[in-house]
Amino acid sequence: MSCNIMEEISRRKVFCDGGMGSLLQARGLKAGELPETWNVLHPEVLREIHMEYLKAGCDIVTTNTFGANRLKYKPGGPFELGEIVKAAVDNVAWAVKKAGRGFVALDLGPTGKLLKPLGDLDFDDAYDIYREVVVLGCRAGADLILIETMSDGYEAKAAVLAARENSSLPVFATMIFDEKGKLLTGGNVESAVALLEGLGVDALGINCGLGPMQMKGILNDVLTYASVPVIVNPNAGLPRSENGVTVYDIDEEQFAEVMEEIGRMGANVLGGCCGTTPEHIKKLVKRCRDQEQRLPREKNRTVISSYSHSVVIDRDPVIIGERINPTGKPKFKQALREHNLEYILQEAVAQQDHGAHVLDVNVGLPEIDEARMMEEVVRELQSIMDLPLQIDTSDIKAMERAMRIYNGKPLINSVNGKKESMEAVFPLVKKYGGVVVALALDEDGIPDTAGGRLEIAGKIYDKAAEYGIKAKDILIDGLCLTVSSDSKGALTTLETLRGVRQLGGKTILGVSNISFGLPQRENINGAFFTMALANGLNAAIINPNSEVMMKAYRSFRVLADMDGQCRDYIGIYGKKEEGAGEKSRAEAGAREGGTGQSHGLGSCIRRGLKEGAYEAAKALLDKREALDIINEEMIPALDDVGKGFEQGTVFLPQLLMSAEAARAAFDVIKDRMEASGQRQEKKGTIILATVKGDIHDIGKNIVKVLLENYAYEVVDLGKDVAPEHITEAAVRGRVPLVGLSALMTTTVPSMEETIKQLRKDAPWVKVMVGGAVLTEEYARTIGADHYCRDAMASVNYAESVMSGIERAEKG
């Protein structure tokens, strides 16, 4: 079309099409058959469906490429990926041309795999998988790229980068949240918006998983945080099975009625997902086409994020832990030289325990490969904790590599007013997203006056704007010069803080520089920190293990009315029984350059510290029996993590890394048991499989890891497994429990068929099911014994089934 899709969105409500899988099933797509093959085998069917959506009034028509990637369509197979994608684009383009209106959206769905370190797919490989489809789709003539049904922000980042780096098309991205507003990997709405807007998507939103009623609360959150147009594409309510056919719990009129309300709330692009049809879209368009289009206003929020949550840098000060930095730390330097990542991880854990909101990461030593080390440390840190990171380096190669693989929107330290620095750093901030620390110095050095530093800050703001970087994504560092050499240094810095605040900007300081060269440095640091906070400091790079600094911070928050009813202060200092001992340990650790903590086996498992768990298990084996260690240390720790996951205080990455730490401990315990003739009894055997036609095995693999940690023998039949193969395996091993997984509505019939065959040939078998498209009612209607909403639910059900069998055998 001659008109750009973004121009259309700026003028009026724009409409997407709806579901595809159920429409293909109604036209003969068999259970387990790959939907994308119909692009080539039955193009007339696809063109007919696309035309029906256009006649219904939709503007954006998605290609039938949700699962089209090289993982499913391998080179040399019966269908080449290139022909699948080209046929898909051609089919939509044919319908758009015939209708005389509409836009061709290249549809990119999830790969079905977890990215490392949680899974086995490397970030760069995920990028390449999406890049290949983007190049093919652009060559075929797509008008825009729609990245949809993303349950992992990290995978969404790989897809967005592939789209933006290999095309000039508008890029839209929609995520799939559960009813609590969480992604599969733990992210919330605010962190997802921060990530996607940082990467420069043109529109973002939510799709799949929920009906329109269930999406309203999540939409409220999206609208609160988003500054770009918002997309809402719900399912046709919640699914269930009737006579082998998937149906949904609200009809077309009810769907359109709720979507009308969603349009009034402020959604800019509206459509449907699973279960919706041209009739749903027709009624939706009729109700919403005359609504006023209100684009989101710019949100002036300074936000960074990890995979799980955001940190807003504003009036309430943010603590950035400074300990992951070799400057002045001989032990840390030695750890870098010896590649002792466990030491670095324990430094991180200690800072988190002492109240840091963000962790600074600096690994620069002349004798190491900084880019490689920075990438590795960032990956390792993000595998065990959910704090956002500050990437601290002057090495542009290290900075870019860390920003590229970082899971979230990072803090970047730093840029300055030198032309060379801004030209190197600002393109990276624009490309990958982030909040950047800007040092108030330039080619002439550090100005002696606050006015000079503010002038450089203004120059940095102006230059950043040329790259499309807003002032909200810049933190001005007014610079602390030690008062031992400049008696007015503190006053100049404080004046600079006030000046930046008057400009509407945000500030950051490395506080401890103020006392360099003086004895009892913490006395000066604590006093200056309080003065800086009172003058508007927004973020402070300090040692959170220092009781002096944290007392100053917590006391300031009380006095500045940032700690309602003094809850945080009382929660920490009101625990008299923890007082002196904790203080001495923390201060000793701060003085010695270490964490001041030792981690036992249970603690290492809860933290996901693999090497620590291995060493702790080795030490315990010298004192205790192997089975006692498993039952009294490992299982309680795993139970604690599992309960946290169920309660929403622990997220999937932490759950999996805890399981990996337990596995590392068990490896050393198993060796000792085998040497002494002992063995751990298996609780029972469980078969896991992703059903026929579905290559998405994220859920199955997560469940496998957890079940194995709870001493179950797991027979993993893999993905795309035919019903008869699952049944044969269950009969052959007389297995008591089978777990089935499916992501797509088109593969649920395969799940139902598998359950029918199991009921016929293995009636003793209990069947648990899970997957993004399933609900408890849906699971019941296809004949499953239990619906597992997450991996821990699978473990709990397995425990119930096996304990029931044990009781029956004893009875």
Short mmCIF file of N, CA, C and O in Angstrom, two decimals, residues 376-446:
data_model
loop_
_atom_site.label_atom_id
_atom_site.label_comp_id
_atom_site.label_asym_id
_atom_site.label_seq_id
_atom_site.Cartn_x
_atom_site.Cartn_y
_atom_site.Cartn_z
N GLU A 376 30.70 -13.01 29.59
CA GLU A 376 30.52 -14.19 30.42
C GLU A 376 29.99 -13.83 31.80
O GLU A 376 29.10 -14.50 32.34
N VAL A 377 30.53 -12.76 32.40
CA VAL A 377 30.10 -12.37 33.74
C VAL A 377 28.64 -11.88 33.72
O VAL A 377 27.86 -12.22 34.61
N VAL A 378 28.27 -11.12 32.70
CA VAL A 378 26.88 -10.67 32.59
C VAL A 378 25.94 -11.87 32.49
O VAL A 378 24.90 -11.93 33.17
N ARG A 379 26.30 -12.84 31.67
CA ARG A 379 25.45 -14.04 31.53
C ARG A 379 25.32 -14.76 32.87
O ARG A 379 24.23 -15.18 33.27
N GLU A 380 26.46 -14.96 33.55
CA GLU A 380 26.44 -15.70 34.81
C GLU A 380 25.64 -14.97 35.88
O GLU A 380 24.86 -15.57 36.61
N LEU A 381 25.84 -13.66 35.97
CA LEU A 381 25.08 -12.89 36.96
C LEU A 381 23.59 -12.97 36.70
O LEU A 381 22.79 -13.16 37.62
N GLN A 382 23.19 -12.85 35.43
CA GLN A 382 21.76 -12.87 35.13
C GLN A 382 21.16 -14.26 35.29
O GLN A 382 19.95 -14.40 35.33
N SER A 383 22.01 -15.27 35.37
CA SER A 383 21.48 -16.62 35.55
C SER A 383 21.11 -16.91 37.00
O SER A 383 20.34 -17.83 37.27
N ILE A 384 21.66 -16.14 37.97
CA ILE A 384 21.38 -16.44 39.37
C ILE A 384 20.64 -15.34 40.10
O ILE A 384 20.21 -15.54 41.23
N MET A 385 20.52 -14.15 39.50
CA MET A 385 19.84 -13.06 40.21
C MET A 385 19.07 -12.19 39.23
O MET A 385 19.34 -12.20 38.03
N ASP A 386 18.12 -11.44 39.79
CA ASP A 386 17.24 -10.65 38.93
C ASP A 386 17.45 -9.15 39.07
O ASP A 386 16.62 -8.36 38.64
N LEU A 387 18.58 -8.72 39.65
CA LEU A 387 18.85 -7.28 39.72
C LEU A 387 19.29 -6.76 38.36
O LEU A 387 20.06 -7.43 37.65
N PRO A 388 18.85 -5.57 37.97
CA PRO A 388 19.42 -4.95 36.77
C PRO A 388 20.91 -4.70 36.96
O PRO A 388 21.41 -4.55 38.09
N LEU A 389 21.64 -4.62 35.84
CA LEU A 389 23.09 -4.44 35.87
C LEU A 389 23.49 -3.12 35.23
O LEU A 389 22.83 -2.64 34.31
N GLN A 390 24.59 -2.56 35.75
CA GLN A 390 25.23 -1.40 35.12
C GLN A 390 26.49 -1.91 34.42
O GLN A 390 27.41 -2.41 35.07
N ILE A 391 26.50 -1.81 33.10
CA ILE A 391 27.65 -2.26 32.31
C ILE A 391 28.68 -1.15 32.32
O ILE A 391 28.47 -0.08 31.73
N ASP A 392 29.80 -1.39 32.99
CA ASP A 392 30.78 -0.35 33.30
C ASP A 392 32.08 -0.65 32.56
O ASP A 392 32.87 -1.51 32.98
N THR A 393 32.30 0.04 31.46
CA THR A 393 33.51 -0.21 30.67
C THR A 393 33.77 0.97 29.73
O THR A 393 32.84 1.64 29.30
N SER A 394 35.05 1.18 29.44
CA SER A 394 35.43 2.15 28.42
C SER A 394 35.78 1.47 27.11
O SER A 394 36.09 2.13 26.11
N ASP A 395 35.72 0.14 27.12
CA ASP A 395 36.01 -0.67 25.93
C ASP A 395 34.71 -0.80 25.12
O ASP A 395 33.78 -1.49 25.54
N ILE A 396 34.65 -0.14 23.97
CA ILE A 396 33.41 -0.12 23.18
C ILE A 396 33.02 -1.51 22.70
O ILE A 396 31.83 -1.86 22.67
N LYS A 397 33.99 -2.34 22.38
CA LYS A 397 33.68 -3.71 21.97
C LYS A 397 33.03 -4.47 23.12
O LYS A 397 32.02 -5.17 22.92
N ALA A 398 33.58 -4.34 24.33
CA ALA A 398 32.99 -5.01 25.49
C ALA A 398 31.60 -4.46 25.79
O ALA A 398 30.68 -5.20 26.13
N MET A 399 31.45 -3.14 25.64
CA MET A 399 30.15 -2.51 25.90
C MET A 399 29.09 -3.05 24.95
O MET A 399 27.98 -3.42 25.38
N GLU A 400 29.41 -3.09 23.66
CA GLU A 400 28.41 -3.56 22.70
C GLU A 400 28.06 -5.02 22.91
O GLU A 400 26.89 -5.40 22.87
N ARG A 401 29.06 -5.85 23.15
CA ARG A 401 28.77 -7.27 23.31
C ARG A 401 27.89 -7.50 24.55
O ARG A 401 26.95 -8.30 24.52
N ALA A 402 28.19 -6.78 25.63
CA ALA A 402 27.38 -6.93 26.84
C ALA A 402 25.96 -6.42 26.63
O ALA A 402 24.99 -7.04 27.06
N MET A 403 25.83 -5.28 25.95
CA MET A 403 24.50 -4.74 25.69
C MET A 403 23.68 -5.67 24.81
O MET A 403 22.47 -5.81 24.99
N ARG A 404 24.35 -6.31 23.88
CA ARG A 404 23.64 -7.18 22.94
C ARG A 404 23.06 -8.41 23.64
O ARG A 404 21.93 -8.81 23.37
N ILE A 405 23.83 -8.99 24.54
CA ILE A 405 23.37 -10.24 25.16
C ILE A 405 22.68 -10.00 26.50
O ILE A 405 22.19 -10.95 27.11
N TYR A 406 22.61 -8.75 26.94
CA TYR A 406 21.97 -8.44 28.21
C TYR A 406 20.46 -8.68 28.13
O TYR A 406 19.81 -8.26 27.17
N ASN A 407 19.91 -9.33 29.14
CA ASN A 407 18.48 -9.65 29.16
C ASN A 407 17.73 -8.57 29.92
O ASN A 407 17.50 -8.66 31.12
N GLY A 408 17.34 -7.50 29.21
CA GLY A 408 16.64 -6.38 29.80
C GLY A 408 17.12 -5.07 29.20
O GLY A 408 17.68 -5.04 28.10
N LYS A 409 16.87 -3.99 29.92
CA LYS A 409 17.34 -2.66 29.52
C LYS A 409 18.38 -2.22 30.53
O LYS A 409 18.06 -1.90 31.67
N PRO A 410 19.67 -2.18 30.15
CA PRO A 410 20.73 -1.96 31.13
C PRO A 410 21.01 -0.49 31.42
O PRO A 410 20.56 0.41 30.72
N LEU A 411 21.79 -0.29 32.48
CA LEU A 411 22.42 1.00 32.76
C LEU A 411 23.83 0.93 32.18
O LEU A 411 24.52 -0.09 32.35
N ILE A 412 24.25 1.97 31.46
CA ILE A 412 25.54 1.97 30.76
C ILE A 412 26.44 3.02 31.38
O ILE A 412 26.08 4.19 31.48
N ASN A 413 27.64 2.61 31.76
CA ASN A 413 28.61 3.51 32.37
C ASN A 413 29.91 3.44 31.55
O ASN A 413 30.66 2.49 31.73
N SER A 414 30.19 4.38 30.64
CA SER A 414 29.58 5.69 30.57
C SER A 414 29.92 6.34 29.24
O SER A 414 30.67 5.81 28.43
N VAL A 415 29.34 7.54 29.07
CA VAL A 415 29.70 8.44 27.97
C VAL A 415 30.18 9.73 28.62
O VAL A 415 29.97 9.95 29.82
N ASN A 416 30.85 10.59 27.87
CA ASN A 416 31.21 11.91 28.37
C ASN A 416 31.06 12.94 27.26
O ASN A 416 30.60 12.60 26.16
N GLY A 417 31.43 14.16 27.53
CA GLY A 417 31.21 15.24 26.57
C GLY A 417 32.20 15.30 25.43
O GLY A 417 32.10 16.19 24.57
N LYS A 418 33.14 14.38 25.38
CA LYS A 418 34.08 14.35 24.26
C LYS A 418 33.36 13.85 23.01
O LYS A 418 32.58 12.89 23.06
N LYS A 419 33.65 14.47 21.88
CA LYS A 419 33.01 14.11 20.61
C LYS A 419 33.22 12.62 20.31
O LYS A 419 32.30 11.91 19.92
N GLU A 420 34.43 12.15 20.50
CA GLU A 420 34.76 10.75 20.21
C GLU A 420 33.92 9.80 21.05
O GLU A 420 33.43 8.78 20.57
N SER A 421 33.75 10.13 22.34
CA SER A 421 32.98 9.28 23.23
C SER A 421 31.51 9.23 22.82
O SER A 421 30.91 8.16 22.72
N MET A 422 30.91 10.38 22.56
CA MET A 422 29.49 10.41 22.20
C MET A 422 29.24 9.68 20.88
O MET A 422 28.23 8.98 20.74
N GLU A 423 30.15 9.83 19.92
CA GLU A 423 29.96 9.18 18.62
C GLU A 423 30.11 7.67 18.72
O GLU A 423 29.58 6.93 17.88
N ALA A 424 30.82 7.19 19.74
CA ALA A 424 30.98 5.75 19.92
C ALA A 424 29.85 5.14 20.73
O ALA A 424 29.36 4.05 20.42
N VAL A 425 29.41 5.85 21.77
CA VAL A 425 28.45 5.26 22.73
C VAL A 425 27.00 5.47 22.32
O VAL A 425 26.17 4.54 22.43
N PHE A 426 26.65 6.64 21.84
CA PHE A 426 25.24 6.92 21.58
C PHE A 426 24.61 5.99 20.53
O PHE A 426 23.45 5.58 20.69
N PRO A 427 25.32 5.59 19.47
CA PRO A 427 24.70 4.63 18.55
C PRO A 427 24.34 3.31 19.22
O PRO A 427 23.34 2.68 18.86
N LEU A 428 25.14 2.89 20.19
CA LEU A 428 24.85 1.64 20.90
C LEU A 428 23.62 1.80 21.79
O LEU A 428 22.78 0.89 21.87
N VAL A 429 23.51 2.93 22.47
CA VAL A 429 22.35 3.18 23.32
C VAL A 429 21.08 3.23 22.48
O VAL A 429 20.04 2.69 22.86
N LYS A 430 21.16 3.84 21.33
CA LYS A 430 20.00 3.93 20.44
C LYS A 430 19.61 2.55 19.92
O LYS A 430 18.42 2.22 19.84
N LYS A 431 20.59 1.73 19.60
CA LYS A 431 20.33 0.43 18.99
C LYS A 431 19.79 -0.59 20.00
O LYS A 431 18.82 -1.30 19.72
N TYR A 432 20.40 -0.65 21.16
CA TYR A 432 20.07 -1.70 22.11
C TYR A 432 19.17 -1.24 23.25
O TYR A 432 18.60 -2.07 23.97
N GLY A 433 19.05 0.06 23.43
CA GLY A 433 18.28 0.58 24.54
C GLY A 433 19.11 0.59 25.81
O GLY A 433 20.00 -0.24 26.00
N GLY A 434 18.82 1.52 26.68
CA GLY A 434 19.54 1.61 27.93
C GLY A 434 19.46 3.02 28.48
O GLY A 434 19.04 3.96 27.80
N VAL A 435 19.84 3.16 29.73
CA VAL A 435 20.03 4.47 30.35
C VAL A 435 21.53 4.66 30.49
O VAL A 435 22.23 3.76 30.98
N VAL A 436 22.05 5.79 30.05
CA VAL A 436 23.49 5.98 29.99
C VAL A 436 23.94 7.01 31.01
O VAL A 436 23.32 8.07 31.17
N VAL A 437 25.02 6.69 31.72
CA VAL A 437 25.67 7.62 32.64
C VAL A 437 26.53 8.56 31.81
O VAL A 437 27.36 8.12 31.00
N ALA A 438 26.36 9.87 32.02
CA ALA A 438 27.09 10.88 31.25
C ALA A 438 27.98 11.68 32.19
O ALA A 438 27.48 12.40 33.06
N LEU A 439 29.28 11.55 32.02
CA LEU A 439 30.23 12.26 32.86
C LEU A 439 30.38 13.70 32.39
O LEU A 439 30.57 13.96 31.20
N ALA A 440 30.35 14.62 33.34
CA ALA A 440 30.42 16.05 33.01
C ALA A 440 31.87 16.49 32.79
O ALA A 440 32.44 17.30 33.52
N LEU A 441 32.48 15.92 31.75
CA LEU A 441 33.82 16.32 31.34
C LEU A 441 33.89 16.25 29.82
O LEU A 441 33.09 15.57 29.17
N ASP A 442 34.87 16.94 29.23
CA ASP A 442 35.05 16.90 27.79
C ASP A 442 36.53 17.01 27.45
O ASP A 442 37.38 16.71 28.30
N GLU A 443 36.82 17.41 26.22
CA GLU A 443 38.22 17.47 25.77
C GLU A 443 39.08 18.39 26.65
O GLU A 443 40.31 18.22 26.71
N ASP A 444 38.45 19.34 27.32
CA ASP A 444 39.19 20.26 28.19
C ASP A 444 39.29 19.78 29.62
O ASP A 444 39.79 20.50 30.50
N GLY A 445 38.80 18.57 29.89
CA GLY A 445 38.89 18.02 31.24
C GLY A 445 37.63 18.26 32.04
O GLY A 445 36.55 18.48 31.50
N ILE A 446 37.80 18.23 33.38
CA ILE A 446 36.67 18.43 34.30
C ILE A 446 36.63 19.89 34.70
O ILE A 446 37.59 20.39 35.30
#
